[in-house]
Short mmCIF file of C-alpha atoms in Angstrom, two decimals:
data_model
loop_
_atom_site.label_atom_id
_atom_site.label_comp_id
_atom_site.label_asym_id
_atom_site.label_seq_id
_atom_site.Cartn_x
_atom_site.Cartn_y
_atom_site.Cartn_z
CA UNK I 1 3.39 -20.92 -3.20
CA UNK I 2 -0.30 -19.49 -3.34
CA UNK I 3 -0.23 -15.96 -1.94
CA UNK I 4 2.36 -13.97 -2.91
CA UNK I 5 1.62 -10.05 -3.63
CA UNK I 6 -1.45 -8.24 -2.11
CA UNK I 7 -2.41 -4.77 -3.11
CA UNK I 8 -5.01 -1.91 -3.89
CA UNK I 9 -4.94 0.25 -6.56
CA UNK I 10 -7.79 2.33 -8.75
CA UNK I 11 -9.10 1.90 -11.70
CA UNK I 12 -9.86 5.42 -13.25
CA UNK I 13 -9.56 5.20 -17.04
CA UNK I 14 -7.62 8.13 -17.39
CA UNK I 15 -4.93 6.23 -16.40
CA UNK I 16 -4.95 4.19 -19.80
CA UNK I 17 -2.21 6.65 -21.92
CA UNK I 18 -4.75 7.16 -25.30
CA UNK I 19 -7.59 8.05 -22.63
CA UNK I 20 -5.70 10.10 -20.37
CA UNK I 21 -3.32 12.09 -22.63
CA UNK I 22 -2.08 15.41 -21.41
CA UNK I 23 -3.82 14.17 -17.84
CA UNK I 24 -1.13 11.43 -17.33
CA UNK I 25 1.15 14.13 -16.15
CA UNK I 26 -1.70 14.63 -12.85
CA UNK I 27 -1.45 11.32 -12.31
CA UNK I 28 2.33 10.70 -12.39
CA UNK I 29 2.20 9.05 -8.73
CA UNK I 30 -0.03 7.02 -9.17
CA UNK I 31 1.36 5.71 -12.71
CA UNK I 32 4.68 5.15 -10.43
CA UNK I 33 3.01 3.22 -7.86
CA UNK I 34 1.37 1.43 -10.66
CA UNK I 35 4.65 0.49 -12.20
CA UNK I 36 5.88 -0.62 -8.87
CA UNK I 37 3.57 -3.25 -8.10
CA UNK I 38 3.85 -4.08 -12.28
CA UNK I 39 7.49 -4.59 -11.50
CA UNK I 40 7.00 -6.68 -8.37
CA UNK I 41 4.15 -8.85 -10.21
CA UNK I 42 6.88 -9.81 -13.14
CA UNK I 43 9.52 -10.34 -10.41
CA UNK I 44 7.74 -12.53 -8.03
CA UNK I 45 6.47 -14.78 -11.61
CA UNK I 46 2.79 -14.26 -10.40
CA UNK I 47 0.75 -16.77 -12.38
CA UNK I 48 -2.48 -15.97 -11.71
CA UNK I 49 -3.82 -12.23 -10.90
CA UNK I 50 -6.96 -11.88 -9.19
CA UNK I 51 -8.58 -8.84 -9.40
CA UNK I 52 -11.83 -7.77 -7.06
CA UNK I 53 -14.03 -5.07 -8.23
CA UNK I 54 -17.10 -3.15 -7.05
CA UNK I 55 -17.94 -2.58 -10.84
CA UNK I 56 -19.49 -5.23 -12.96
CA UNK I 57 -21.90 -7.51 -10.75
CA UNK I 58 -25.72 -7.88 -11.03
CA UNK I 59 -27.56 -5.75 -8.43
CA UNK I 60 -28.17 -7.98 -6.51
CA UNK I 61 -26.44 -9.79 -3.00
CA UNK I 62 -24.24 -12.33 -4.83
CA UNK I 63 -20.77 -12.31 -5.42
CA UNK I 64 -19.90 -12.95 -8.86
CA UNK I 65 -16.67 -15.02 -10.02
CA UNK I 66 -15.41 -14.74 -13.54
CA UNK I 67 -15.72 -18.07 -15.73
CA UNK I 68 -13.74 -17.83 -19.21
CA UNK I 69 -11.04 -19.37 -20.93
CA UNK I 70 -10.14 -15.70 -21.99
CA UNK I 71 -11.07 -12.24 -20.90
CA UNK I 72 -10.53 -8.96 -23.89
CA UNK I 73 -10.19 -5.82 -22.32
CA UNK I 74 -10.92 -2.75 -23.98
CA UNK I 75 -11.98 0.87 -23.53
CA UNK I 76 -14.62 1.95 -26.22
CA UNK I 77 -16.69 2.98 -24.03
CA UNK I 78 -14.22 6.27 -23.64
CA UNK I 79 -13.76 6.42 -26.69
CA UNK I 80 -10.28 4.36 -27.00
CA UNK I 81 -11.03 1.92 -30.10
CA UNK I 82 -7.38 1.31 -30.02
CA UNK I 83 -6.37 0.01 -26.30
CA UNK I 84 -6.92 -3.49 -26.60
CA UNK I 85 -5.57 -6.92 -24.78
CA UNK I 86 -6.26 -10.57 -24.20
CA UNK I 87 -5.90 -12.28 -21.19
CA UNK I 88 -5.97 -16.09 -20.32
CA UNK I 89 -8.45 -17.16 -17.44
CA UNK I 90 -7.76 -19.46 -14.55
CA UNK I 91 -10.87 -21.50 -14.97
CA UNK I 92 -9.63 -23.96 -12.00
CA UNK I 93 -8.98 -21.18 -9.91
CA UNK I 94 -12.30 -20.01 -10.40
CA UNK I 95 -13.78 -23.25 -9.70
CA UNK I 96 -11.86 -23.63 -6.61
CA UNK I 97 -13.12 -19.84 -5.40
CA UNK I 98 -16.67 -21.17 -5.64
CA UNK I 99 -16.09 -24.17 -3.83
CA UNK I 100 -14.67 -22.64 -1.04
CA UNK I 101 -17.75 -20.00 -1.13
CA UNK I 102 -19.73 -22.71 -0.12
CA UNK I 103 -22.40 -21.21 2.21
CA UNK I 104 -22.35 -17.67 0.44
CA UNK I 105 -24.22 -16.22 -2.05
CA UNK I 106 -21.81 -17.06 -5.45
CA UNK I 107 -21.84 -17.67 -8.71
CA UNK I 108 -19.99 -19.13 -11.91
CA UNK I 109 -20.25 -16.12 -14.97
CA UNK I 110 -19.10 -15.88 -18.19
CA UNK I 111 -18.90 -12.60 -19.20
CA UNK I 112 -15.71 -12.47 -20.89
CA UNK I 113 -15.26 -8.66 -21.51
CA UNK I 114 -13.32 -6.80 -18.60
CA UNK I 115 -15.06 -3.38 -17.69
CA UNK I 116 -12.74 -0.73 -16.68
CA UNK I 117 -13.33 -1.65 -12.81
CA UNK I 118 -11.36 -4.55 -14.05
CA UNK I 119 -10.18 -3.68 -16.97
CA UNK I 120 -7.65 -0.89 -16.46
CA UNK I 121 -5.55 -2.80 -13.59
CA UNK I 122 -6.04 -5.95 -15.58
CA UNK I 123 -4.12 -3.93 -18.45
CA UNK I 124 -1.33 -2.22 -16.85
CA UNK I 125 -0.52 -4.77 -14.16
CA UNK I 126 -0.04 -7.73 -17.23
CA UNK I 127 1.74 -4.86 -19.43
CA UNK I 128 5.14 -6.96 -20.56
CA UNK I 129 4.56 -9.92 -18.98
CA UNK I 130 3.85 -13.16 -20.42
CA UNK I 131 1.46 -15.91 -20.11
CA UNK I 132 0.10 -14.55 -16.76
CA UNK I 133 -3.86 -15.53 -16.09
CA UNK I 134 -6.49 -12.99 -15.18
CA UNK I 135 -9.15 -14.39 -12.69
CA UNK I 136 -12.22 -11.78 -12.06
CA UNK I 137 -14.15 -10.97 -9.03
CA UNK I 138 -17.01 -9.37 -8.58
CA UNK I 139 -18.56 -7.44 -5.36
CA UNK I 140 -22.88 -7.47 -4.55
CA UNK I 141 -25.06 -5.32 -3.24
CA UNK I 142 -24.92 -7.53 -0.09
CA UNK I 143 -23.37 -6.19 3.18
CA UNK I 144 -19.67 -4.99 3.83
CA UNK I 145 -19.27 -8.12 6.50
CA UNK I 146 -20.59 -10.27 3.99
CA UNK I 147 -18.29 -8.79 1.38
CA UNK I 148 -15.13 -9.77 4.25
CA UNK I 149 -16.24 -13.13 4.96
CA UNK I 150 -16.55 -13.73 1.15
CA UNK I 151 -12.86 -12.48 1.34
CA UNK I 152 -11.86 -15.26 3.63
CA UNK I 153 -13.22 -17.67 1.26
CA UNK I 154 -11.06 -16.13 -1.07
CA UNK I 155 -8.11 -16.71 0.77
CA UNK I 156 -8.93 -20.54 1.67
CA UNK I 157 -9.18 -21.27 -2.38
CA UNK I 158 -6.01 -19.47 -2.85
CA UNK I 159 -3.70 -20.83 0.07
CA UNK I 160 -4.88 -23.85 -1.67
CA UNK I 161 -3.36 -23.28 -4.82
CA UNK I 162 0.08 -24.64 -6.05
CA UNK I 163 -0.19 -21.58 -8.20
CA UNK I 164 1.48 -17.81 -7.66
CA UNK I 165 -1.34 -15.41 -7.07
CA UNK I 166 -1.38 -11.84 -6.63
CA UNK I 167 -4.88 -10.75 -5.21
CA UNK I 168 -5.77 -6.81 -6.30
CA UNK I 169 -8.53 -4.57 -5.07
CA UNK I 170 -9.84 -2.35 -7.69
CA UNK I 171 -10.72 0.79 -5.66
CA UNK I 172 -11.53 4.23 -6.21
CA UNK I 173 -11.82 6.15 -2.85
CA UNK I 174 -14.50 9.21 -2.43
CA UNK I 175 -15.68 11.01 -5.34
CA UNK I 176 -16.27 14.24 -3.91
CA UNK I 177 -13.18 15.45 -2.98
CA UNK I 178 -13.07 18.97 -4.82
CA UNK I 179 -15.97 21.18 -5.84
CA UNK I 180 -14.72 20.23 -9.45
CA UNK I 181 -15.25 16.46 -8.34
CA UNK I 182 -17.66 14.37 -11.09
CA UNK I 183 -19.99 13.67 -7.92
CA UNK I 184 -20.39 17.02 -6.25
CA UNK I 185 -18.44 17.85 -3.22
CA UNK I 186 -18.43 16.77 0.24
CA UNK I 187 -16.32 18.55 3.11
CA UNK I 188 -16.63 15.08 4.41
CA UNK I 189 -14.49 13.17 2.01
CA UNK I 190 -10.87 14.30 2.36
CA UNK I 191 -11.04 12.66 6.16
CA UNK I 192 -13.06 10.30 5.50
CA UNK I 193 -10.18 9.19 2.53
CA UNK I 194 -7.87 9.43 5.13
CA UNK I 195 -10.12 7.15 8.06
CA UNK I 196 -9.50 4.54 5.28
CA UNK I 197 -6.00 4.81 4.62
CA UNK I 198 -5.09 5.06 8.06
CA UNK I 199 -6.81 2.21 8.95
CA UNK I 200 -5.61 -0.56 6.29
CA UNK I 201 -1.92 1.01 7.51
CA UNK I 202 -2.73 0.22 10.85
CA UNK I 203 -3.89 -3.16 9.91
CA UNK I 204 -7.30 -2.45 11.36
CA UNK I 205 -9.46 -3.45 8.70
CA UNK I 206 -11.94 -5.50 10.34
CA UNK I 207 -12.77 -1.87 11.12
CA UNK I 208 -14.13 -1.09 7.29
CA UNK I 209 -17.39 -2.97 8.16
CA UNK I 210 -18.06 -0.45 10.50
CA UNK I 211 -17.94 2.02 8.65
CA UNK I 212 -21.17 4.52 8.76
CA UNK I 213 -23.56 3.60 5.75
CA UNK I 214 -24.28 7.24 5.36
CA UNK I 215 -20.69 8.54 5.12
CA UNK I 216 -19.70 5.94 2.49
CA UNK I 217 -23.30 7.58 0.66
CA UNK I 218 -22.16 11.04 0.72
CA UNK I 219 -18.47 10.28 0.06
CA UNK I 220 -19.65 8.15 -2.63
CA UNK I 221 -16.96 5.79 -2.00
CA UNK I 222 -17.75 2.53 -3.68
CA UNK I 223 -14.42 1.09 -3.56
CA UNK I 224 -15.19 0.06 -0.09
CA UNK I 225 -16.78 -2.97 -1.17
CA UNK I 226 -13.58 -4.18 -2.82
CA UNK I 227 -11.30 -3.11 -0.17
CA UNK I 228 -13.76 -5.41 2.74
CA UNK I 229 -13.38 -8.14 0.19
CA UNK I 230 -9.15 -7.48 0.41
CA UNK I 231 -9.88 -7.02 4.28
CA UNK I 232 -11.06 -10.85 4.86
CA UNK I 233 -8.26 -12.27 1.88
CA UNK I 234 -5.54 -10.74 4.47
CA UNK I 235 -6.84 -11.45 7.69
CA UNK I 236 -4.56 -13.61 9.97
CA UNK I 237 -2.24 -12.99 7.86
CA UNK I 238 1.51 -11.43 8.80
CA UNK I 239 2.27 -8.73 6.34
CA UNK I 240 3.13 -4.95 6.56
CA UNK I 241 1.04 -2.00 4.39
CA UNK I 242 2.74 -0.09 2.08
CA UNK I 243 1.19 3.30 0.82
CA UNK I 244 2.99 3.98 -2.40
CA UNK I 245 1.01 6.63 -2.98
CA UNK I 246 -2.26 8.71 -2.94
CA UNK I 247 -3.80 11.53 -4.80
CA UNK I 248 -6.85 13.21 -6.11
CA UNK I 249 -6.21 15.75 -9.09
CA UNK I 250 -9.74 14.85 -10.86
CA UNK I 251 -11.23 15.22 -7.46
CA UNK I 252 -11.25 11.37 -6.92
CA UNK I 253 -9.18 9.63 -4.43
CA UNK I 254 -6.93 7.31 -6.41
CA UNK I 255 -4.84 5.52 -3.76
CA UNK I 256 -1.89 2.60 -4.39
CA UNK I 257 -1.34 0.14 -1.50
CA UNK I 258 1.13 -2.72 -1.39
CA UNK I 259 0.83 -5.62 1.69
CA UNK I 260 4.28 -6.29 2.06
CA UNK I 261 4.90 -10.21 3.47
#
């Protein structure tokens, strides 16, 4: 059965209800959107759920594939002592992923605590759903084509799989969207947000290699990574993007994208 839901979504913690409090109600599309892929993961009995993130590797240009029989999520670091969950790992999964990789820079880690690059779709994606396995991937500080050829890998191990996988980018968009954004402003980012969109709708994302160095700098748009990763896992294949939604109340793109096969 192998591949059967593909999407993006971020990973801000505010989204996480004891974190975000009276700021859910900003972030009411994107909770939707949230819910929608949720419902579509319990529907389609997903197995497996692989998540890619940009947060969580090792500095340095190897990709990094999560190794545990179990993976706890939690949010202390935001001060949330109460948000916590246990997931099972796909261990042969992950073995598989690193035998495809053969030829790229990867490795076998196990780290068994999700980070909130991880972490927060990890927890609201598997909220009310049973026995489903958590399989995490991390990005490098190597180069976006290397980061969409590792995707491709990706995509061998999993079409290779008996299993029901769902394969999620974790991935904010710019950070500089408002003067009142964390990272400073940028008039820069609002179009270059919408050069991304626009170009995984138009199923041009070969095209997010390309991108200029310097923009995704300024922007300071590290979800890139993840989304080049996502870029490689879909290539050749026959789908249709979704946007279910996108928004930036914090001043932080948080966008919600569903590959429809």
């Amino acid at each position: 059965m192998s591949l059967i839901i593909s999407a993006t979504t971020p990973h801000s913690p505010l989204l996480i209800p004891n974190i975000g409090k009276e700021n859910l109600e900003f972030l009411k599309k994107t909770r939707e959107a949230y819910e929608k892929i949720r419902e579509d993961i319990y529907a389609a009995q997903v197995e497996t759920l692989i998540i890619i993130s940009s947060h969580g590797g090792m500095g340095e240009e190897i990709f990094n594939v999560g190794l545990s029989p179990s993976f706890r999520i939690n949010f202390e670091e935001f001060g949330d002592f109460s948000t916590t969950k246990e997931l099972e790992g796909d261990i042969v999964l992950a073995h598989e992923i690193n035998k495809q990789s053969s030829g790229e820079d990867v490795r076998l880690i196990s780290k068994d605590t999700l980070n909130h690059g991880s972490g927060v779709p990890a927890y609201l994606l598997s909220e009310q759903i049973k026995n489903l396995k958590i399989l995490p991937l991390y990005c490098s500080e190597a180069s976006l084509e290397k980061h969409r050829e590792w995707g491709t890998k990706i995509k061998e191990a999993v079409l290779r799989s008996n299993k029901r996988i769902a394969v999620i980018a974790s991935a904010d968009l710019s950070h500089k969207l408002t003067k009142n954004s964390p990272a400073g402003y940028s008039p820069k980012a609002v179009n270059f947000d919408q050069k991304i969109i626009n170009l995984l709708q138009n199923k041009k994302t070969s095209e997010l290699t390309a991108m200029d160095p310097k923009l995704i700098e300024e922007t300071a748009t590290e979800g890139i990574k993840s989304l080049a990763v996502l870029s490689g896992v879909m290539n050749k294949m026959e789908y249709k993007p979704k946007l279910l939604s996108y928004e930036y109340p914090f001043g932080v793109g948080y966008m919600v994208m569903k590959m429809d096969f």
